[in-house]
Amino acid sequence: MKSYKIALLAGDGIGPEIMQEAIKIFKVIESRNEVQFELIPAPFGANAYFSHGHPFPDETKAVCDKADAILKGPIGLSHEESKKIPVELQPERGALLPLRRRYNTYANFRPVSLPKELAHFSPLKPEIIGDGIDLLMIRELVGGLYFGEKETGINDQGLRYVKESLEYDEEQIRRILHVAFKQAMRRKKILHNIHKSNVLKSSVLWNEVLEEVAVEYPDVEVRHLLVDAAATLLCLNPTQFDVMVMENMFGDILSDQGGGILGSLGLMPSACLGDEKAYYEPSHGSAPDIAGKNIANPYSMIGSVAMMLENSFDMEEEAKNVWNAMQSVFADGYSTPDLSKPGANVKMINTDEFGDKVVEKLSQ
Ligand code: NAD
């Protein structure tokens, strides 16, 4: 019997609601495999700031340090509520970035996937979706603008100023590009390199390193695309993409657009992989506008569990079963409210009902 410790950081807003649905999935997997999951909840995010005085308390660090993998819910508050927390301790700055730095989870996989049969969830026309969207965004997660030096002050003219630097060294770029090329090799052997080398020096270095790395993967066709053009083409022709690789901030923004073309951020799970440790989280935020209403889509969280099963525990078959179970709930005509309007010929279900139906399918 294998035994794994999993840190559960439910987070803020809709986090605890969708975490409950993820827990149901672990129970099913456990019931039919020689595996035991020790699920260890720990405070993280704004709730942890209010209860423990810090958004990433020491006790949570200790739980995560010992865990074989971490499942994290979204964190953060609404714009107004955020003001109750000092800027440096607000959830992203005080907890999320430190989590990523602590475990050096530099490779963020964000699948953007919608089978043809579910084209009605998307705001795009069916002819644009064609045979379905199935692409993988790979975002560098521990470098760039989010981790560079920051400075604020008053300048010589007496004006408030801010300076934030976008920093990468060639090694940071090389390691994420290797990850991306390897994924391209496993898939269609097409890699879209997303950059902004017409303006940013960081992209010039990125592209230089890419030329060097590409030599090791002669079978992969590299297609270069400026990030602004990529944003347009994601809407106009998303099916041309298979694997896309990009630096941290480009990935943050473009992957939310990925959720947009699918129809909801609720369809966006992710894996954040380091060499030693990985954590898994929905790509979206804490959705304060719908928190506590039992209407959030737990697909993103359950999909993150599937990614954990595959990447951290080598349970590829069970991971596939989880994806298939979710797809067959949709195929039966069910939908959470983010994906469909009332009266749109769907059977509307809540967060917990979606989780229960996935469990039902998975158990069959
Ligand atoms: P958001 O991603 O929380 O929400 C954007 C929109 O998508 C909202 O209308 C929301 O209702 C909807 N949505 C998101 N997830 C959904 C789901 N699972 N089901 C149904 N609808 C869903 O973005 P925001 O409102 O800009 O940010 C809210 C907070 O989340 C902020 O504090 C922000 O900093 C934080 N945030 C955290 C993370 C993270 O923890 N990794 C990521 C992004 C934003």
Short mmCIF file of C-alpha atoms and ligand atoms in Angstrom, two decimals:
data_model
loop_
_atom_site.label_atom_id
_atom_site.label_comp_id
_atom_site.label_asym_id
_atom_site.label_seq_id
_atom_site.Cartn_x
_atom_site.Cartn_y
_atom_site.Cartn_z
CA MET A 1 0.00 0.00 0.00
CA LYS A 2 1.39 3.36 -1.02
CA SER A 3 0.76 6.27 1.29
CA TYR A 4 0.90 9.94 0.31
CA LYS A 5 0.60 13.08 2.39
CA ILE A 6 -1.32 15.84 0.63
CA ALA A 7 -1.48 19.37 2.00
CA LEU A 8 -4.91 20.88 1.39
CA LEU A 9 -4.85 24.66 1.25
CA ALA A 10 -8.51 25.47 0.69
CA GLY A 11 -7.92 29.20 0.40
CA ASP A 12 -10.46 32.01 0.19
CA GLY A 13 -13.77 32.76 -1.50
CA ILE A 14 -14.98 29.72 -3.43
CA GLY A 15 -11.82 27.79 -2.40
CA PRO A 16 -13.36 25.80 0.48
CA GLU A 17 -16.45 24.94 -1.61
CA ILE A 18 -14.53 23.49 -4.54
CA MET A 19 -11.98 21.83 -2.22
CA GLN A 20 -14.82 19.74 -0.74
CA GLU A 21 -15.48 18.31 -4.20
CA ALA A 22 -11.81 17.48 -4.71
CA ILE A 23 -11.77 15.55 -1.43
CA LYS A 24 -14.58 13.32 -2.73
CA ILE A 25 -12.38 12.32 -5.67
CA PHE A 26 -9.46 11.26 -3.44
CA LYS A 27 -11.85 9.01 -1.53
CA VAL A 28 -12.98 7.19 -4.70
CA ILE A 29 -9.42 6.72 -5.93
CA GLU A 30 -8.40 5.40 -2.52
CA SER A 31 -11.29 2.96 -2.38
CA ARG A 32 -10.14 0.99 -5.43
CA ASN A 33 -6.36 1.32 -5.46
CA GLU A 34 -3.57 0.23 -3.18
CA VAL A 35 -3.12 3.81 -2.09
CA GLN A 36 -3.85 5.92 0.94
CA PHE A 37 -4.08 9.69 0.89
CA GLU A 38 -3.46 11.50 4.15
CA LEU A 39 -5.23 14.81 3.56
CA ILE A 40 -3.89 17.55 5.82
CA PRO A 41 -5.76 20.87 5.77
CA ALA A 42 -3.75 24.02 6.49
CA PRO A 43 -4.61 27.74 6.50
CA PHE A 44 -3.40 29.80 3.54
CA GLY A 45 -4.40 33.14 2.05
CA ALA A 46 -6.51 35.97 3.45
CA ASN A 47 -8.27 33.65 5.93
CA ALA A 48 -4.87 32.67 7.33
CA TYR A 49 -3.92 36.32 7.69
CA PHE A 50 -7.04 36.99 9.78
CA SER A 51 -6.73 33.80 11.88
CA HIS A 52 -2.93 33.50 12.20
CA GLY A 53 -1.60 36.98 11.39
CA HIS A 54 0.13 35.77 8.22
CA PRO A 55 -1.22 34.49 4.86
CA PHE A 56 1.40 31.70 4.77
CA PRO A 57 1.84 30.78 8.46
CA ASP A 58 4.77 28.70 9.69
CA GLU A 59 2.48 25.77 10.53
CA THR A 60 1.33 25.70 6.89
CA LYS A 61 4.92 25.81 5.68
CA ALA A 62 5.66 22.80 7.91
CA VAL A 63 2.69 20.86 6.50
CA CYS A 64 3.70 21.69 2.92
CA ASP A 65 7.36 20.83 3.54
CA LYS A 66 6.36 17.33 4.63
CA ALA A 67 3.71 16.80 1.95
CA ASP A 68 4.22 14.65 -1.14
CA ALA A 69 2.03 17.12 -3.04
CA ILE A 70 -0.01 20.23 -2.34
CA LEU A 71 -3.54 20.97 -3.51
CA LYS A 72 -4.27 24.66 -3.29
CA GLY A 73 -7.54 26.51 -3.70
CA PRO A 74 -7.68 30.08 -4.97
CA ILE A 75 -6.80 32.87 -2.57
CA GLY A 76 -7.52 36.59 -2.42
CA LEU A 77 -10.24 39.04 -1.58
CA SER A 78 -12.30 41.53 -3.53
CA HIS A 79 -10.59 44.83 -4.37
CA GLU A 80 -12.26 46.61 -1.45
CA GLU A 81 -11.76 43.82 1.11
CA SER A 82 -8.06 43.54 0.18
CA LYS A 83 -7.47 46.96 1.74
CA LYS A 84 -7.96 45.39 5.18
CA ILE A 85 -4.59 43.63 4.76
CA PRO A 86 -1.22 45.44 4.57
CA VAL A 87 0.07 45.47 0.98
CA GLU A 88 3.05 43.18 1.69
CA LEU A 89 0.82 40.57 3.35
CA GLN A 90 -1.97 40.54 0.78
CA PRO A 91 -2.49 36.94 -0.32
CA GLU A 92 -0.59 36.86 -3.64
CA ARG A 93 2.43 38.80 -2.38
CA GLY A 94 2.39 37.29 1.11
CA ALA A 95 1.48 33.66 0.33
CA LEU A 96 1.25 32.67 -3.34
CA LEU A 97 4.58 34.01 -4.60
CA PRO A 98 6.40 32.76 -1.48
CA LEU A 99 4.85 29.29 -2.02
CA ARG A 100 6.10 29.24 -5.61
CA ARG A 101 9.54 30.48 -4.54
CA ARG A 102 9.83 28.05 -1.61
CA TYR A 103 9.29 24.99 -3.80
CA ASN A 104 10.77 26.47 -6.98
CA THR A 105 7.73 25.41 -8.99
CA TYR A 106 8.97 26.95 -12.20
CA ALA A 107 6.83 25.04 -14.71
CA ASN A 108 3.15 25.86 -14.76
CA PHE A 109 0.97 23.67 -16.99
CA ARG A 110 -2.37 25.19 -17.90
CA PRO A 111 -4.42 23.00 -20.21
CA VAL A 112 -7.09 24.78 -22.24
CA SER A 113 -9.40 22.10 -23.45
CA LEU A 114 -12.94 21.90 -24.82
CA PRO A 115 -14.19 18.95 -26.85
CA LYS A 116 -16.28 19.71 -29.94
CA GLU A 117 -19.40 18.34 -28.19
CA LEU A 118 -19.14 21.10 -25.57
CA ALA A 119 -18.66 23.93 -28.06
CA HIS A 120 -21.92 25.46 -26.79
CA PHE A 121 -20.12 26.45 -23.55
CA SER A 122 -17.76 28.71 -25.49
CA PRO A 123 -18.50 32.27 -26.59
CA LEU A 124 -16.72 31.42 -29.88
CA LYS A 125 -18.67 30.24 -32.92
CA PRO A 126 -18.79 26.44 -33.44
CA GLU A 127 -16.94 26.78 -36.76
CA ILE A 128 -14.02 28.39 -34.89
CA ILE A 129 -13.96 25.57 -32.36
CA GLY A 130 -14.00 23.01 -35.19
CA ASP A 131 -12.97 19.62 -33.85
CA GLY A 132 -12.36 21.06 -30.40
CA ILE A 133 -9.79 23.09 -28.51
CA ASP A 134 -6.95 21.19 -26.90
CA LEU A 135 -3.87 23.20 -26.10
CA LEU A 136 -1.36 23.37 -23.29
CA MET A 137 -0.02 26.69 -22.06
CA ILE A 138 3.30 26.39 -20.30
CA ARG A 139 4.05 29.39 -18.16
CA GLU A 140 7.36 30.12 -16.44
CA LEU A 141 6.28 30.61 -12.83
CA VAL A 142 9.12 31.83 -10.64
CA GLY A 143 10.85 34.56 -12.64
CA GLY A 144 10.14 37.75 -14.52
CA LEU A 145 8.33 40.83 -13.36
CA TYR A 146 6.53 39.14 -10.46
CA PHE A 147 9.79 38.18 -8.75
CA GLY A 148 12.08 41.05 -9.83
CA GLU A 149 13.29 43.84 -7.58
CA LYS A 150 10.75 46.47 -6.63
CA GLU A 151 11.27 50.01 -5.53
CA THR A 152 8.88 52.81 -4.66
CA GLY A 153 9.63 56.36 -3.52
CA ILE A 154 9.58 60.03 -4.40
CA ASN A 155 11.63 61.13 -7.38
CA ASP A 156 13.63 64.34 -7.97
CA GLN A 157 10.51 66.15 -9.14
CA GLY A 158 8.70 65.20 -5.93
CA LEU A 159 6.49 62.67 -7.71
CA ARG A 160 5.67 59.21 -6.36
CA TYR A 161 7.32 56.58 -8.54
CA VAL A 162 7.54 52.83 -8.79
CA LYS A 163 10.17 50.64 -10.42
CA GLU A 164 9.73 46.89 -10.97
CA SER A 165 12.24 44.85 -12.87
CA LEU A 166 11.69 41.94 -15.22
CA GLU A 167 14.60 39.59 -14.58
CA TYR A 168 15.57 36.25 -16.10
CA ASP A 169 18.88 34.51 -16.41
CA GLU A 170 19.57 32.12 -19.25
CA GLU A 171 19.33 29.07 -17.00
CA GLN A 172 15.80 29.95 -15.88
CA ILE A 173 14.80 30.34 -19.52
CA ARG A 174 16.55 27.17 -20.62
CA ARG A 175 14.88 24.91 -18.05
CA ILE A 176 11.33 26.01 -18.90
CA LEU A 177 12.06 25.70 -22.62
CA HIS A 178 13.27 22.13 -22.13
CA VAL A 179 10.00 21.38 -20.34
CA ALA A 180 8.04 22.89 -23.24
CA PHE A 181 9.98 21.08 -25.96
CA LYS A 182 9.52 17.77 -24.13
CA GLN A 183 5.77 18.35 -23.97
CA ALA A 184 5.74 19.26 -27.66
CA MET A 185 7.55 15.97 -28.40
CA ARG A 186 4.84 14.06 -26.50
CA ARG A 187 2.09 15.87 -28.39
CA LYS A 188 1.97 17.27 -31.94
CA LYS A 189 5.60 18.45 -32.18
CA ILE A 190 4.53 22.06 -32.69
CA LEU A 191 5.66 24.68 -30.19
CA HIS A 192 4.41 28.23 -30.23
CA ASN A 193 6.96 30.52 -28.63
CA ILE A 194 5.17 33.56 -27.22
CA HIS A 195 7.34 36.63 -26.75
CA LYS A 196 7.63 40.39 -27.18
CA SER A 197 11.12 40.70 -28.63
CA ASN A 198 10.19 43.78 -30.64
CA VAL A 199 10.10 45.72 -27.34
CA LEU A 200 11.50 43.71 -24.44
CA LYS A 201 15.17 42.74 -24.06
CA SER A 202 14.05 39.85 -21.86
CA SER A 203 12.32 38.37 -24.90
CA VAL A 204 15.46 38.86 -27.01
CA LEU A 205 17.43 36.72 -24.53
CA TRP A 206 14.51 34.26 -24.30
CA ASN A 207 14.58 33.80 -28.08
CA GLU A 208 18.37 33.44 -28.19
CA VAL A 209 18.21 30.65 -25.62
CA LEU A 210 15.32 29.09 -27.51
CA GLU A 211 17.46 28.85 -30.66
CA GLU A 212 20.10 26.98 -28.63
CA VAL A 213 17.64 24.61 -26.97
CA ALA A 214 15.75 23.94 -30.22
CA VAL A 215 18.84 22.24 -31.67
CA GLU A 216 18.24 19.36 -29.23
CA TYR A 217 14.67 18.87 -30.51
CA PRO A 218 14.99 18.88 -34.33
CA ASP A 219 11.58 17.21 -34.71
CA VAL A 220 9.74 20.10 -33.09
CA GLU A 221 8.54 22.89 -35.33
CA VAL A 222 8.87 26.23 -33.53
CA ARG A 223 6.44 29.00 -34.44
CA HIS A 224 7.25 32.44 -33.07
CA LEU A 225 4.41 34.74 -32.12
CA LEU A 226 4.28 38.13 -30.42
CA VAL A 227 2.16 37.98 -27.29
CA ASP A 228 -0.27 40.64 -28.52
CA ALA A 229 -0.88 38.73 -31.75
CA ALA A 230 -1.25 35.53 -29.73
CA ALA A 231 -4.08 37.14 -27.76
CA THR A 232 -5.97 37.85 -30.99
CA LEU A 233 -5.30 34.45 -32.53
CA LEU A 234 -6.49 32.65 -29.42
CA CYS A 235 -9.92 34.06 -30.23
CA LEU A 236 -9.79 33.86 -34.02
CA ASN A 237 -8.08 30.52 -34.49
CA PRO A 238 -7.40 28.67 -31.22
CA THR A 239 -7.18 25.24 -32.83
CA GLN A 240 -3.86 26.11 -34.50
CA PHE A 241 -2.20 25.93 -31.07
CA ASP A 242 -0.95 22.84 -29.33
CA VAL A 243 1.87 23.69 -26.87
CA MET A 244 2.54 27.35 -26.10
CA VAL A 245 5.44 28.51 -23.92
CA MET A 246 5.82 31.93 -22.35
CA GLU A 247 7.25 33.93 -19.48
CA ASN A 248 5.43 34.51 -16.24
CA MET A 249 3.23 37.55 -16.81
CA PHE A 250 2.32 36.70 -20.41
CA GLY A 251 1.18 33.30 -19.12
CA ASP A 252 -0.86 34.80 -16.31
CA ILE A 253 -2.82 36.94 -18.73
CA LEU A 254 -3.09 34.66 -21.77
CA SER A 255 -4.22 31.68 -19.67
CA ASP A 256 -7.14 33.68 -18.30
CA GLN A 257 -8.01 34.37 -21.91
CA GLY A 258 -7.82 30.61 -22.35
CA GLY A 259 -10.58 30.32 -19.76
CA GLY A 260 -12.51 32.97 -21.64
CA ILE A 261 -12.53 31.09 -24.92
CA LEU A 262 -13.70 27.93 -23.15
CA GLY A 263 -16.59 29.79 -21.57
CA SER A 264 -15.44 29.98 -17.94
CA LEU A 265 -12.37 30.17 -15.77
CA GLY A 266 -14.02 27.31 -13.90
CA LEU A 267 -12.67 25.02 -16.66
CA MET A 268 -9.05 25.92 -15.92
CA PRO A 269 -7.05 23.55 -13.67
CA SER A 270 -3.27 23.73 -13.42
CA ALA A 271 -0.12 22.01 -12.23
CA CYS A 272 2.86 23.94 -10.83
CA LEU A 273 5.88 21.71 -11.07
CA GLY A 274 9.32 21.99 -9.54
CA ASP A 275 12.13 19.46 -9.55
CA GLU A 276 11.42 18.38 -5.96
CA LYS A 277 7.85 19.39 -5.21
CA ALA A 278 4.66 20.19 -7.08
CA TYR A 279 1.51 21.94 -6.18
CA TYR A 280 -1.80 22.00 -8.03
CA GLU A 281 -4.37 24.76 -8.20
CA PRO A 282 -7.19 26.14 -10.29
CA SER A 283 -5.85 28.90 -12.56
CA HIS A 284 -8.54 31.29 -11.47
CA GLY A 285 -9.01 33.46 -8.40
CA SER A 286 -11.27 33.21 -5.38
CA ALA A 287 -14.33 34.54 -7.25
CA PRO A 288 -15.65 36.66 -4.37
CA ASP A 289 -18.71 37.55 -6.49
CA ILE A 290 -20.06 33.98 -6.22
CA ALA A 291 -18.45 32.75 -2.98
CA GLY A 292 -20.69 30.93 -0.50
CA LYS A 293 -23.47 30.35 -3.04
CA ASN A 294 -22.64 26.75 -3.98
CA ILE A 295 -22.59 27.70 -7.67
CA ALA A 296 -18.85 27.67 -8.44
CA ASN A 297 -17.66 25.19 -11.01
CA PRO A 298 -15.39 22.65 -9.29
CA TYR A 299 -14.01 21.31 -12.61
CA SER A 300 -10.85 23.42 -12.18
CA MET A 301 -10.18 21.90 -8.75
CA ILE A 302 -11.09 18.32 -9.67
CA GLY A 303 -8.97 18.68 -12.83
CA SER A 304 -6.09 19.80 -10.61
CA VAL A 305 -6.51 16.54 -8.66
CA ALA A 306 -6.33 14.64 -11.97
CA MET A 307 -3.10 16.46 -12.80
CA MET A 308 -1.74 15.55 -9.35
CA LEU A 309 -2.61 11.87 -9.82
CA GLU A 310 -0.73 11.83 -13.10
CA ASN A 311 2.27 14.02 -12.30
CA SER A 312 2.94 13.31 -8.62
CA PHE A 313 1.68 9.74 -8.16
CA ASP A 314 2.07 8.15 -11.63
CA MET A 315 -1.64 7.26 -11.65
CA GLU A 316 -2.18 8.10 -15.30
CA GLU A 317 -5.13 5.77 -15.81
CA GLU A 318 -7.04 7.13 -12.82
CA ALA A 319 -6.26 10.66 -13.97
CA LYS A 320 -7.85 9.83 -17.34
CA ASN A 321 -10.83 8.36 -15.54
CA VAL A 322 -11.33 11.62 -13.64
CA TRP A 323 -11.24 13.71 -16.84
CA ASN A 324 -13.63 11.28 -18.55
CA ALA A 325 -16.00 11.33 -15.59
CA MET A 326 -16.23 15.13 -15.74
CA GLN A 327 -16.76 15.11 -19.50
CA SER A 328 -19.53 12.54 -19.21
CA VAL A 329 -21.35 14.66 -16.61
CA PHE A 330 -21.38 17.47 -19.19
CA ALA A 331 -22.30 15.03 -21.94
CA ASP A 332 -25.38 14.03 -19.91
CA GLY A 333 -26.53 17.63 -20.27
CA TYR A 334 -25.54 18.97 -16.84
CA SER A 335 -23.90 22.31 -16.35
CA THR A 336 -22.89 24.68 -13.57
CA PRO A 337 -24.31 28.21 -13.98
CA ASP A 338 -21.02 29.77 -15.18
CA LEU A 339 -21.22 27.76 -18.41
CA SER A 340 -24.86 28.08 -19.39
CA LYS A 341 -27.74 30.50 -19.13
CA PRO A 342 -31.00 29.33 -17.52
CA GLY A 343 -33.26 27.89 -20.22
CA ALA A 344 -30.30 26.96 -22.45
CA ASN A 345 -31.50 23.37 -22.64
CA VAL A 346 -29.19 22.20 -19.86
CA LYS A 347 -29.84 20.72 -16.46
CA MET A 348 -28.34 23.27 -14.10
CA ILE A 349 -26.52 21.85 -11.09
CA ASN A 350 -24.66 23.26 -8.11
CA THR A 351 -21.06 22.83 -7.00
CA ASP A 352 -21.72 19.84 -4.74
CA GLU A 353 -24.06 18.18 -7.23
CA PHE A 354 -21.37 18.38 -9.90
CA GLY A 355 -18.91 16.73 -7.48
CA ASP A 356 -21.43 14.00 -6.64
CA LYS A 357 -22.11 13.29 -10.31
CA VAL A 358 -18.40 13.03 -11.06
CA VAL A 359 -18.07 10.56 -8.17
CA GLU A 360 -20.99 8.56 -9.56
CA LYS A 361 -19.39 8.37 -13.03
CA LEU A 362 -15.98 7.62 -11.61
CA SER A 363 -17.35 4.81 -9.49
CA GLN A 364 -19.04 3.07 -12.42
P1 NAD B 1 -11.44 35.43 -10.45
O1 NAD B 1 -10.67 34.46 -11.27
O2 NAD B 1 -11.62 35.11 -9.01
O3 NAD B 1 -12.90 35.64 -11.08
C1 NAD B 1 -13.10 36.14 -12.39
C2 NAD B 1 -14.51 35.72 -12.85
O4 NAD B 1 -14.52 34.32 -13.09
C3 NAD B 1 -15.59 35.99 -11.79
O5 NAD B 1 -16.76 36.40 -12.43
C4 NAD B 1 -15.79 34.63 -11.13
O6 NAD B 1 -17.09 34.45 -10.60
C5 NAD B 1 -15.52 33.68 -12.30
N1 NAD B 1 -14.99 32.39 -11.82
C6 NAD B 1 -13.74 32.12 -11.41
N2 NAD B 1 -13.63 30.84 -11.04
C7 NAD B 1 -14.84 30.28 -11.22
C8 NAD B 1 -15.37 28.98 -11.00
N3 NAD B 1 -14.62 27.97 -10.53
N4 NAD B 1 -16.67 28.77 -11.28
C9 NAD B 1 -17.45 29.74 -11.76
N5 NAD B 1 -17.00 30.99 -12.00
C10 NAD B 1 -15.72 31.26 -11.72
O7 NAD B 1 -10.71 36.83 -10.63
P2 NAD B 1 -10.87 38.19 -9.79
O8 NAD B 1 -12.30 38.41 -9.41
O9 NAD B 1 -10.16 39.19 -10.59
O10 NAD B 1 -10.01 37.93 -8.49
C11 NAD B 1 -10.55 37.60 -7.21
C12 NAD B 1 -9.41 37.38 -6.24
O11 NAD B 1 -8.66 36.21 -6.61
C13 NAD B 1 -8.40 38.52 -6.18
O12 NAD B 1 -8.05 38.75 -4.85
C14 NAD B 1 -7.22 37.99 -6.96
O13 NAD B 1 -6.03 38.58 -6.54
C15 NAD B 1 -7.26 36.52 -6.61
N6 NAD B 1 -6.58 35.60 -7.55
C16 NAD B 1 -5.96 34.52 -6.99
C17 NAD B 1 -5.37 33.58 -7.81
C18 NAD B 1 -4.71 32.36 -7.19
O14 NAD B 1 -4.98 32.04 -6.05
N7 NAD B 1 -3.86 31.63 -7.91
C19 NAD B 1 -5.40 33.73 -9.21
C20 NAD B 1 -6.07 34.83 -9.74
C21 NAD B 1 -6.67 35.76 -8.90
#
